[in-house]
Coordinates of C-alpha atoms in Angstrom, one line a residue:
M226 CA 56.6 -12.2 17.2
T227 CA 59.9 -10.3 17.6
S228 CA 59.9 -6.7 18.8
E229 CA 62.3 -3.8 18.8
R230 CA 62.6 -0.2 20.1
T231 CA 63.4 3.1 18.4
S232 CA 62.8 6.8 19.2
V233 CA 61.2 7.7 15.9
L234 CA 59.6 5.3 13.4
V235 CA 59.3 6.8 9.9
A236 CA 56.7 5.2 7.6
G237 CA 58.0 5.8 4.1
G238 CA 61.5 6.0 2.7
G239 CA 61.0 8.4 -0.2
L240 CA 62.4 12.0 -0.4
T241 CA 60.5 13.3 2.6
G242 CA 60.9 10.2 4.8
L243 CA 64.6 10.0 4.2
S244 CA 65.0 13.7 4.8
T245 CA 63.2 13.4 8.1
A246 CA 65.5 10.6 9.1
V247 CA 68.6 12.5 8.1
F248 CA 67.6 15.7 10.0
L249 CA 66.8 13.6 13.1
G250 CA 70.0 11.6 12.7
C251 CA 72.1 14.8 12.6
Q252 CA 70.8 15.5 16.1
G253 CA 71.6 12.0 17.4
I254 CA 68.1 10.7 17.4
D255 CA 67.6 6.9 17.0
V256 CA 65.5 6.4 13.8
L257 CA 64.0 3.5 11.9
V258 CA 62.6 4.0 8.4
A259 CA 60.2 1.4 6.9
E260 CA 59.7 1.7 3.2
Q261 CA 57.4 -0.7 1.4
R262 CA 59.2 -0.6 -1.9
A263 CA 62.1 -2.9 -2.6
G264 CA 64.5 0.0 -3.1
T265 CA 64.7 3.7 -4.0
L266 CA 62.6 4.6 -7.1
A267 CA 64.5 4.8 -10.3
H268 CA 62.4 7.7 -11.7
P269 CA 63.6 11.4 -11.7
R270 CA 60.2 12.9 -10.6
A271 CA 61.4 16.3 -9.2
R272 CA 64.2 17.5 -11.5
T273 CA 65.5 20.5 -9.5
I274 CA 65.6 21.6 -5.9
N275 CA 65.6 25.3 -5.0
P276 CA 68.2 27.2 -3.0
R277 CA 66.2 27.1 0.2
T278 CA 66.0 23.3 0.1
V279 CA 69.7 23.2 -0.6
E280 CA 70.2 25.3 2.5
L281 CA 68.5 22.7 4.6
Y282 CA 70.6 19.9 3.2
R283 CA 73.7 22.1 3.7
Q284 CA 73.0 22.0 7.4
A285 CA 72.9 18.2 7.1
G286 CA 76.3 18.1 5.4
L287 CA 74.9 17.2 2.0
E288 CA 75.4 20.3 -0.1
R289 CA 78.7 19.3 -1.7
A290 CA 77.5 15.8 -2.6
I291 CA 74.3 17.3 -4.2
M292 CA 76.2 19.9 -6.3
R293 CA 78.7 17.2 -7.3
E294 CA 75.8 15.0 -8.6
R295 CA 73.8 17.7 -10.3
Q296 CA 72.8 17.1 -13.9
F297 CA 74.0 20.5 -15.2
T298 CA 75.1 23.8 -13.8
H299 CA 72.3 26.0 -12.3
T300 CA 72.8 28.7 -14.9
R301 CA 72.2 26.4 -17.8
S302 CA 68.8 26.6 -19.5
A303 CA 67.0 24.1 -21.6
T304 CA 64.6 24.4 -24.6
F305 CA 60.9 24.2 -24.0
V306 CA 59.0 22.8 -27.0
R307 CA 55.2 22.6 -27.5
A308 CA 54.3 20.3 -30.5
H309 CA 51.9 17.6 -31.6
T310 CA 54.8 15.2 -31.8
V311 CA 58.6 15.4 -31.4
A312 CA 59.2 14.9 -35.1
G313 CA 56.4 17.3 -36.1
E314 CA 56.2 21.0 -36.5
E315 CA 56.8 23.1 -33.4
L316 CA 53.8 25.1 -32.1
R317 CA 55.8 27.1 -29.5
R318 CA 59.3 27.3 -28.2
G319 CA 60.8 28.9 -25.1
E320 CA 63.6 28.6 -22.5
V321 CA 63.3 26.5 -19.4
A322 CA 65.7 27.5 -16.6
P323 CA 65.6 27.7 -12.8
P324 CA 64.3 31.2 -12.0
E325 CA 67.1 33.6 -11.5
G326 CA 67.2 37.3 -10.6
A327 CA 68.0 39.7 -7.7
G328 CA 65.5 38.0 -5.4
G329 CA 67.1 34.6 -5.6
G330 CA 70.8 35.3 -6.3
A331 CA 73.9 35.3 -4.1
E332 CA 72.6 38.1 -1.9
A333 CA 69.6 36.0 -0.8
S334 CA 71.4 32.7 -0.2
P335 CA 74.8 31.0 -0.1
C336 CA 73.3 28.2 -2.0
A337 CA 72.5 27.8 -5.7
W338 CA 69.7 25.9 -7.6
A339 CA 70.6 22.2 -7.8
P340 CA 69.3 20.5 -10.9
I341 CA 69.4 16.9 -9.5
D342 CA 66.9 14.2 -10.3
Q343 CA 65.0 13.0 -7.2
D344 CA 66.1 9.4 -7.7
V345 CA 69.7 10.5 -7.4
L346 CA 69.0 12.7 -4.4
E347 CA 67.3 9.9 -2.6
L348 CA 70.4 7.7 -3.0
L349 CA 72.5 10.5 -1.4
L350 CA 70.0 10.8 1.4
R351 CA 70.0 7.0 2.0
D352 CA 73.8 7.0 2.2
R353 CA 73.9 10.0 4.5
A354 CA 71.2 8.3 6.7
A355 CA 73.4 5.2 7.0
E356 CA 76.4 7.3 8.0
L357 CA 74.3 8.8 10.8
G358 CA 73.3 5.4 12.1
V359 CA 69.7 5.5 10.7
Q360 CA 68.2 2.1 9.9
V361 CA 66.5 2.1 6.5
R362 CA 64.5 -1.1 5.7
F363 CA 63.1 -1.6 2.3
D364 CA 60.3 -4.2 1.6
A365 CA 59.0 -3.2 5.1
E366 CA 55.4 -1.9 5.5
V367 CA 53.8 -0.3 8.6
V368 CA 50.5 -2.2 8.5
S369 CA 49.0 -1.0 11.8
F370 CA 49.8 1.0 14.9
E371 CA 48.3 2.1 18.2
Q372 CA 49.3 5.0 20.5
D373 CA 48.8 6.1 24.0
A374 CA 50.2 8.9 26.2
H375 CA 53.5 7.0 26.5
G376 CA 54.4 6.0 22.9
V377 CA 53.5 4.2 19.7
R378 CA 53.4 0.5 18.9
A379 CA 53.5 -0.4 15.2
L380 CA 53.2 -3.7 13.4
V381 CA 55.8 -3.8 10.5
R382 CA 55.6 -6.5 7.9
D383 CA 58.4 -7.8 5.7
R384 CA 56.7 -7.8 2.3
E385 CA 59.0 -10.5 1.0
T386 CA 58.7 -13.1 3.8
G387 CA 55.4 -12.0 5.3
R388 CA 57.1 -12.0 8.8
E389 CA 55.8 -9.4 11.2
R390 CA 57.5 -7.6 14.1
E391 CA 56.4 -5.0 16.6
V392 CA 58.2 -1.7 16.8
E393 CA 57.9 0.4 19.9
A394 CA 58.6 4.1 19.3
D395 CA 58.2 7.4 21.1
Y396 CA 56.8 8.9 17.9
L397 CA 55.6 7.9 14.4
V398 CA 56.1 10.0 11.3
G399 CA 53.8 9.3 8.3
A400 CA 55.8 10.0 5.1
D401 CA 53.9 7.3 3.1
G402 CA 52.7 9.4 0.2
H403 CA 49.5 10.8 -1.2
A404 CA 47.5 7.6 -0.4
S405 CA 48.9 7.6 3.2
T406 CA 47.9 4.7 5.2
V407 CA 48.9 6.6 8.3
R408 CA 46.7 9.6 7.5
R409 CA 43.7 7.4 6.7
S410 CA 44.2 5.2 9.7
L411 CA 44.1 8.4 11.9
G412 CA 40.9 9.5 10.2
I413 CA 42.4 12.8 9.1
G414 CA 40.5 14.4 6.3
V415 CA 41.8 16.7 3.5
H416 CA 40.6 19.9 1.9
G417 CA 41.3 21.6 -1.4
P418 CA 40.4 21.3 -5.1
G419 CA 41.4 17.6 -5.1
S420 CA 42.2 15.7 -8.3
L421 CA 43.5 17.6 -11.3
N422 CA 45.0 14.8 -13.5
H423 CA 46.2 11.2 -13.6
L424 CA 49.4 10.2 -15.5
V425 CA 51.0 7.0 -16.5
S426 CA 54.8 7.2 -16.6
V427 CA 57.6 5.2 -18.0
M428 CA 61.4 5.5 -18.6
F429 CA 62.7 4.2 -21.8
D430 CA 65.9 3.9 -23.9
A431 CA 65.8 5.0 -27.6
D432 CA 67.8 6.9 -30.1
L433 CA 65.8 10.1 -30.7
S434 CA 68.7 12.0 -32.4
K435 CA 66.8 12.1 -35.8
P436 CA 63.4 13.5 -34.6
M437 CA 65.2 15.8 -32.0
R438 CA 66.9 17.6 -34.9
G439 CA 69.7 18.9 -32.8
R440 CA 67.5 20.5 -30.1
G441 CA 69.7 19.2 -27.3
E442 CA 68.3 19.6 -23.8
A443 CA 64.7 19.9 -24.9
Y444 CA 61.6 19.4 -22.8
F445 CA 58.5 18.5 -24.9
H446 CA 54.9 19.2 -24.1
L447 CA 52.9 17.2 -26.7
D448 CA 49.4 16.8 -27.9
T449 CA 49.9 13.2 -29.0
P450 CA 48.7 10.7 -27.8
A451 CA 46.8 13.1 -25.6
V452 CA 47.1 16.7 -24.6
G453 CA 49.3 16.9 -21.5
T454 CA 51.8 14.4 -22.7
I455 CA 55.4 15.2 -21.5
L456 CA 58.8 13.9 -22.8
L457 CA 61.9 14.8 -20.8
P458 CA 65.5 13.8 -21.2
H459 CA 66.9 11.8 -18.3
D460 CA 70.6 11.4 -19.1
R461 CA 71.1 13.8 -22.1
S462 CA 71.8 10.7 -24.2
T463 CA 69.3 7.9 -25.1
R464 CA 67.3 7.7 -21.8
W465 CA 64.0 9.5 -21.6
V466 CA 61.0 10.0 -19.2
F467 CA 57.5 9.8 -20.8
S468 CA 54.2 10.5 -19.2
T469 CA 50.7 10.8 -20.6
P470 CA 47.3 11.3 -19.1
Y471 CA 44.8 8.5 -18.6
R472 CA 41.1 8.7 -17.5
P473 CA 40.0 6.7 -14.5
D474 CA 36.5 8.3 -14.9
R475 CA 36.3 6.4 -18.2
G476 CA 37.4 3.1 -16.7
E477 CA 41.0 3.5 -17.7
T478 CA 43.7 2.0 -15.3
V479 CA 47.5 1.9 -15.0
A480 CA 47.2 -1.9 -15.4
Q481 CA 45.8 -1.5 -18.9
H482 CA 49.1 0.1 -19.9
T483 CA 51.1 -3.0 -20.8
E484 CA 54.6 -2.7 -22.1
D485 CA 53.4 -3.1 -25.7
R486 CA 50.8 -0.4 -25.2
C487 CA 53.3 2.0 -23.7
V488 CA 55.7 1.4 -26.6
E489 CA 52.9 2.3 -29.0
L490 CA 52.1 5.5 -27.1
I491 CA 55.8 6.5 -27.1
R492 CA 56.1 6.0 -30.8
A493 CA 53.0 8.1 -31.4
A494 CA 54.4 10.9 -29.2
V495 CA 57.7 10.9 -31.0
G496 CA 56.1 10.6 -34.4
V497 CA 58.2 7.6 -35.5
P498 CA 56.0 4.5 -36.0
D499 CA 58.9 2.0 -36.1
L500 CA 61.0 3.5 -33.4
E501 CA 63.1 1.0 -31.4
V502 CA 62.0 1.4 -27.7
R503 CA 63.2 -0.4 -24.6
L504 CA 61.3 0.2 -21.4
L505 CA 63.4 0.4 -18.2
P506 CA 62.6 -0.7 -14.7
Q507 CA 61.7 2.0 -12.2
L508 CA 61.5 -0.2 -9.1
A509 CA 63.9 -2.9 -7.8
D510 CA 61.3 -5.5 -8.4
G511 CA 61.4 -4.7 -12.2
T512 CA 58.2 -2.6 -12.3
K513 CA 58.3 -0.5 -15.5
V514 CA 55.0 1.3 -15.6
L515 CA 53.9 3.7 -12.8
G516 CA 50.8 5.8 -12.2
Y517 CA 50.9 9.4 -10.8
H518 CA 48.0 11.4 -9.4
V519 CA 48.2 15.2 -9.9
A520 CA 46.1 16.8 -7.2
A521 CA 45.9 19.7 -4.8
Q522 CA 44.9 19.0 -1.2
V523 CA 46.0 19.7 2.4
A524 CA 45.4 17.5 5.5
E525 CA 43.1 19.0 8.1
T526 CA 45.9 18.5 10.7
F527 CA 49.5 17.3 10.5
Q528 CA 49.5 15.8 14.0
R529 CA 47.3 13.5 16.1
G530 CA 48.8 12.6 19.4
R531 CA 52.3 11.1 18.8
V532 CA 51.8 10.7 15.1
F533 CA 52.8 13.3 12.4
L534 CA 52.4 13.7 8.7
V535 CA 55.0 15.1 6.3
G536 CA 55.3 15.6 2.5
D537 CA 52.7 14.1 0.2
A538 CA 51.0 12.4 3.2
A539 CA 50.2 15.9 4.4
H540 CA 49.7 17.8 1.2
L541 CA 49.6 17.5 -2.6
M542 CA 50.2 20.2 -5.2
P543 CA 50.7 20.3 -9.0
P544 CA 54.3 20.3 -10.2
A545 CA 54.0 23.8 -11.7
G546 CA 56.4 26.1 -9.9
A547 CA 58.5 23.2 -8.6
F548 CA 57.3 23.8 -5.0
G549 CA 56.3 20.2 -4.0
A550 CA 59.5 18.5 -3.0
G551 CA 60.9 21.6 -1.2
T552 CA 57.7 21.9 0.8
G553 CA 58.0 18.4 2.0
V554 CA 61.6 18.9 3.0
L555 CA 60.6 22.0 5.0
D556 CA 58.0 19.9 6.8
A557 CA 60.7 17.4 7.8
H558 CA 63.1 20.1 8.9
N559 CA 60.5 21.9 11.0
L560 CA 59.4 18.7 12.7
A561 CA 62.8 17.2 13.2
W562 CA 64.3 19.8 15.5
K563 CA 61.2 19.8 17.6
L564 CA 61.1 16.1 18.0
A565 CA 64.8 16.1 18.9
A566 CA 64.3 18.9 21.5
V567 CA 61.4 17.0 23.2
L568 CA 63.3 13.6 23.1
S569 CA 66.4 15.2 24.6
G570 CA 64.4 16.8 27.4
T571 CA 65.2 20.4 26.4
A572 CA 61.6 21.1 25.4
G573 CA 58.2 20.1 26.7
P574 CA 56.0 17.8 24.6
R575 CA 53.6 20.7 23.8
L576 CA 56.3 22.2 21.6
L577 CA 55.2 19.6 19.0
E578 CA 51.8 21.2 18.7
S579 CA 53.5 24.1 16.9
Y580 CA 54.3 21.9 13.9
S581 CA 50.7 22.0 12.5
A582 CA 50.2 25.6 13.6
E583 CA 53.2 26.7 11.6
R584 CA 53.2 24.4 8.6
I585 CA 49.5 24.3 7.6
P586 CA 49.2 28.0 6.8
A587 CA 52.5 28.0 4.9
V588 CA 51.5 24.9 3.0
E589 CA 48.1 26.3 2.1
F590 CA 49.8 29.4 0.7
T591 CA 52.2 27.3 -1.3
V592 CA 49.5 25.1 -2.7
G593 CA 47.7 28.2 -3.9
Q594 CA 50.8 29.4 -5.6
A595 CA 51.4 26.1 -7.3
L596 CA 47.8 26.2 -8.5
A597 CA 48.3 29.8 -9.8
Q598 CA 51.3 28.6 -11.8
F599 CA 49.3 25.6 -13.0
A600 CA 46.4 27.9 -14.2
A601 CA 48.8 30.2 -16.0
R602 CA 50.4 27.2 -17.9
S603 CA 47.1 25.5 -18.7
G604 CA 45.4 28.7 -19.7
R605 CA 42.3 27.9 -17.8
P606 CA 40.9 28.9 -14.3
V607 CA 41.7 26.5 -11.5
P608 CA 39.8 26.4 -8.2
G609 CA 41.9 27.3 -5.2
A610 CA 44.6 29.3 -7.2
G611 CA 46.0 32.1 -5.1
E612 CA 46.9 35.6 -6.3
P613 CA 50.4 35.1 -7.8
A614 CA 53.1 36.2 -5.4
D615 CA 56.8 37.0 -5.9
Y616 CA 58.4 33.7 -6.8
F617 CA 61.2 34.0 -4.3
A618 CA 58.8 35.0 -1.6
V619 CA 57.4 31.4 -2.0
V620 CA 60.9 29.9 -1.9
F621 CA 62.5 31.9 0.9
G622 CA 59.9 34.1 2.5
H623 CA 57.2 32.1 4.4
R624 CA 56.2 33.9 7.6
Y625 CA 55.0 31.9 10.5
A626 CA 52.5 34.0 12.4
R627 CA 52.0 31.7 15.4
G628 CA 53.8 28.7 16.8
A629 CA 57.1 28.4 18.6
L630 CA 57.7 32.1 18.4
D631 CA 57.8 35.1 20.8
G632 CA 56.6 38.4 19.3
A633 CA 55.4 37.3 15.9
E634 CA 52.8 39.6 14.2
A635 CA 49.4 38.0 13.8
D636 CA 48.6 40.0 10.7
G637 CA 50.6 40.5 7.6
P638 CA 51.5 38.7 4.3
A639 CA 51.9 35.0 4.2
A640 CA 55.4 35.4 2.7
L641 CA 57.9 38.2 2.0
P642 CA 60.3 38.6 -0.9
P643 CA 64.0 38.1 0.2
A644 CA 64.6 41.9 -0.1
E645 CA 62.1 42.5 2.6
L646 CA 63.4 39.9 5.1
R647 CA 64.9 41.8 8.0
G648 CA 65.0 39.1 10.7
Q649 CA 61.3 39.5 11.5
V650 CA 60.0 37.0 14.1
G651 CA 58.6 34.0 12.2
T652 CA 60.8 34.4 9.1
R653 CA 63.9 32.8 7.8
A654 CA 67.0 34.5 9.2
P655 CA 68.7 36.4 6.3
H656 CA 72.0 35.3 4.8
V657 CA 75.0 37.5 5.5
V658 CA 78.5 36.6 4.4
L659 CA 80.8 36.0 7.4
T660 CA 84.2 34.7 8.1
V661 CA 85.1 32.7 11.2
G662 CA 88.8 32.2 11.9
G663 CA 89.5 33.3 8.3
R664 CA 87.1 30.8 6.8
R665 CA 84.3 32.3 4.6
G666 CA 80.7 31.2 5.3
S667 CA 77.2 32.5 6.0
T668 CA 75.1 33.4 9.0
L669 CA 73.0 30.3 8.0
D670 CA 76.0 28.1 9.0
L671 CA 75.7 29.3 12.6
F672 CA 72.2 27.8 13.2
G673 CA 71.5 24.4 14.7
P674 CA 71.3 22.1 16.4
G675 CA 70.3 24.3 19.3
F676 CA 69.2 27.9 19.5
T677 CA 71.7 30.7 18.4
L678 CA 71.7 34.2 19.8
L679 CA 73.2 36.5 17.1
A680 CA 74.1 39.8 18.7
G681 CA 75.7 43.1 17.8
P682 CA 78.9 44.1 19.6
G683 CA 77.0 46.4 22.0
A684 CA 75.1 43.4 23.4
A685 CA 78.1 41.1 23.9
G686 CA 78.2 41.3 27.7
W687 CA 74.5 40.4 28.0
A688 CA 74.6 37.7 25.3
D689 CA 77.4 35.8 27.0
T690 CA 75.3 35.4 30.2
V691 CA 72.3 33.7 28.5
P692 CA 72.2 30.0 29.4
G693 CA 71.1 27.3 26.9
V694 CA 72.0 29.1 23.7
R695 CA 75.0 29.6 21.6
A696 CA 76.0 33.3 21.6
V697 CA 77.6 34.7 18.5
V698 CA 78.7 38.3 18.6
V699 CA 79.2 40.0 15.2
G700 CA 82.6 41.7 15.1
R701 CA 84.0 39.6 17.9
D702 CA 83.2 36.0 17.1
V703 CA 82.6 36.4 13.4
T704 CA 83.6 39.1 10.8
D705 CA 80.8 40.8 8.8
V706 CA 82.6 40.7 5.4
D707 CA 80.3 43.2 3.6
D708 CA 79.2 45.2 6.7
R709 CA 75.6 44.0 6.1
W710 CA 74.6 42.6 9.5
H711 CA 72.9 45.8 10.8
T712 CA 71.0 46.4 7.6
A713 CA 70.1 42.7 6.9
Y714 CA 68.7 42.2 10.4
A715 CA 67.4 45.8 11.0
A716 CA 69.4 45.7 14.3
E717 CA 71.2 48.4 16.2
H718 CA 74.8 48.2 17.6
D719 CA 73.3 46.4 20.6
G720 CA 70.6 44.5 18.8
A721 CA 70.0 40.8 19.2
V722 CA 68.2 38.0 17.3
L723 CA 67.4 34.6 18.7
V724 CA 67.3 32.0 15.9
R725 CA 65.8 28.5 16.1
P726 CA 67.6 25.3 15.0
D727 CA 65.7 25.5 11.7
G728 CA 66.9 29.0 10.9
I729 CA 63.7 30.8 11.8
V730 CA 63.8 33.9 13.9
A731 CA 62.1 33.1 17.2
W732 CA 62.6 36.4 19.1
R733 CA 64.4 39.7 18.6
R734 CA 65.2 43.1 20.0
D735 CA 66.4 45.9 17.7
S736 CA 68.2 47.2 20.7
V737 CA 68.7 45.3 23.9
G738 CA 69.2 48.5 26.0
P739 CA 70.0 48.8 29.7
D740 CA 67.0 46.7 30.8
A741 CA 68.1 43.5 29.1
P742 CA 65.3 40.8 29.0
D743 CA 65.6 37.5 30.7
L744 CA 65.9 35.1 27.8
T745 CA 65.5 32.1 30.1
E746 CA 61.8 33.0 30.4
V747 CA 61.6 33.5 26.6
L748 CA 63.1 30.1 26.0
D749 CA 60.7 28.5 28.5
R750 CA 57.8 29.9 26.6
L751 CA 59.3 29.0 23.2
L752 CA 60.1 25.4 24.2
R753 CA 56.9 24.9 26.3
R754 CA 59.0 23.7 29.2
R755 CA 56.3 24.2 31.8
E756 CA 53.2 23.2 29.9
R757 CA 51.5 19.9 29.7
S758 CA 50.9 18.5 26.2
V759 CA 47.3 18.7 25.2
S760 CA 47.9 16.4 22.3
A761 CA 49.4 13.7 24.4
V762 CA 46.4 13.9 26.8
R763 CA 44.0 13.7 23.8
G764 CA 46.0 10.7 22.6
G765 CA 45.5 9.0 26.0
G766 CA 44.2 5.5 26.1
S767 CA 44.9 3.0 23.4
T768 CA 43.7 3.8 19.9
M769 CA 44.2 1.2 17.3
A770 CA 44.8 2.5 13.8
G771 CA 45.1 0.5 10.6
A772 CA 43.6 -2.8 9.8
R773 CA 45.6 -6.0 9.9
R774 CA 46.0 -7.2 6.4

């Protein structure tokens, strides 16, 4: 059996797995991605990513490519239609557009909404990963792994040839979806309402111009062939995405939905019995019919020893609110800088324990908000639904109360609207328009890959003496275009804010004052430089996970 070595092995090459690899690759970490599919999935799934998600991709050098590939401008709306069939009488009509308003506009972020289908986004991530030297292998499945205090050894099988090889890695990231083999192998349970719906989904080509009756970019919620049927445009021409519920509790399966059966269902939904329909492949192996599970659940922990969970492997939520994809990308971004810091030796291994501590409360809050949106749209109570919060608080305003932070408040709201973000410890550092050398940008462009100390002019002398951080003095190193720094960060002339690589405020002083603190000690605490890793000790010995198949 052949073997190879990498720093981080990522099981799963979908949106979250590729994002994890890109964020790690940007920091020079050696990464291998093993994806069991034969290629990226040719199905749009998530149709839009929010500005916060675009901010994270901006840091990875992907914003321009994403906006270039977007399906339409972020201000364009589409028509929402509720009907029995496409050709039939409309029961309800409305507008569908990315949420806009003061909370999510230019003051909150330098980035816009990006209406880009997930399959297109995954191709951009794959190409960026290749640029960064990441190895992405399709038709490759992590079938088993073992870990000890020193690393992870995984068995990776080539699904086409059956050949197996051993991969040694410092860490393993499970990004292998809702039925995660990695999570189940570790024996990590989940909590939450659980299953909400099962859908069968296909892409097809057909001329719907006649039943559409000039309704253009219309999104249909239909009662035929079953309540919950959805028809979405894919390319604003003749390509469409169709999904309809099926009932496993009644013995129904995805396999029963043959091509002929799916064509019948599509014709019924459109309301044209003799409609010419051509189903399109969604996978590189020619698969045309896929099943999707709509559920709400959160893993009990996102880490066990040297193995971590991200995205759907860690949590599921209904698509209402469009929070799912962005939440997985936030997982990846949070974990990546911590893995990079530990692997580079700038942080102690115990820093990695802050991943679960920070992400689980934020994810639980987000799942509750997605359930609240799901309940509002379905018109029925849903277990686990949270009290609806400001939409942009969910997008921008998560507040970490504990983790890799110094001075975070233990009590308080789970998230804050953008207007209330003032550089509080544990929150996303606010966007302020800056110029550097005459070039216009944002405070967000200053953050990463290391820590950044953003200081007022009165703290310049002290800031320049802090080792291990990049000191940026407002008014000296950068120009505050709109004179918003002091207000946006609630800081005095000699105030200072320490920002992590992921753009989260880790420490702050409204005014540094004459008794300037020793930030070296603060960084030691934040990065757990002098603490032994409890997780690594618990992972000691050799624990085999995953059955050989």
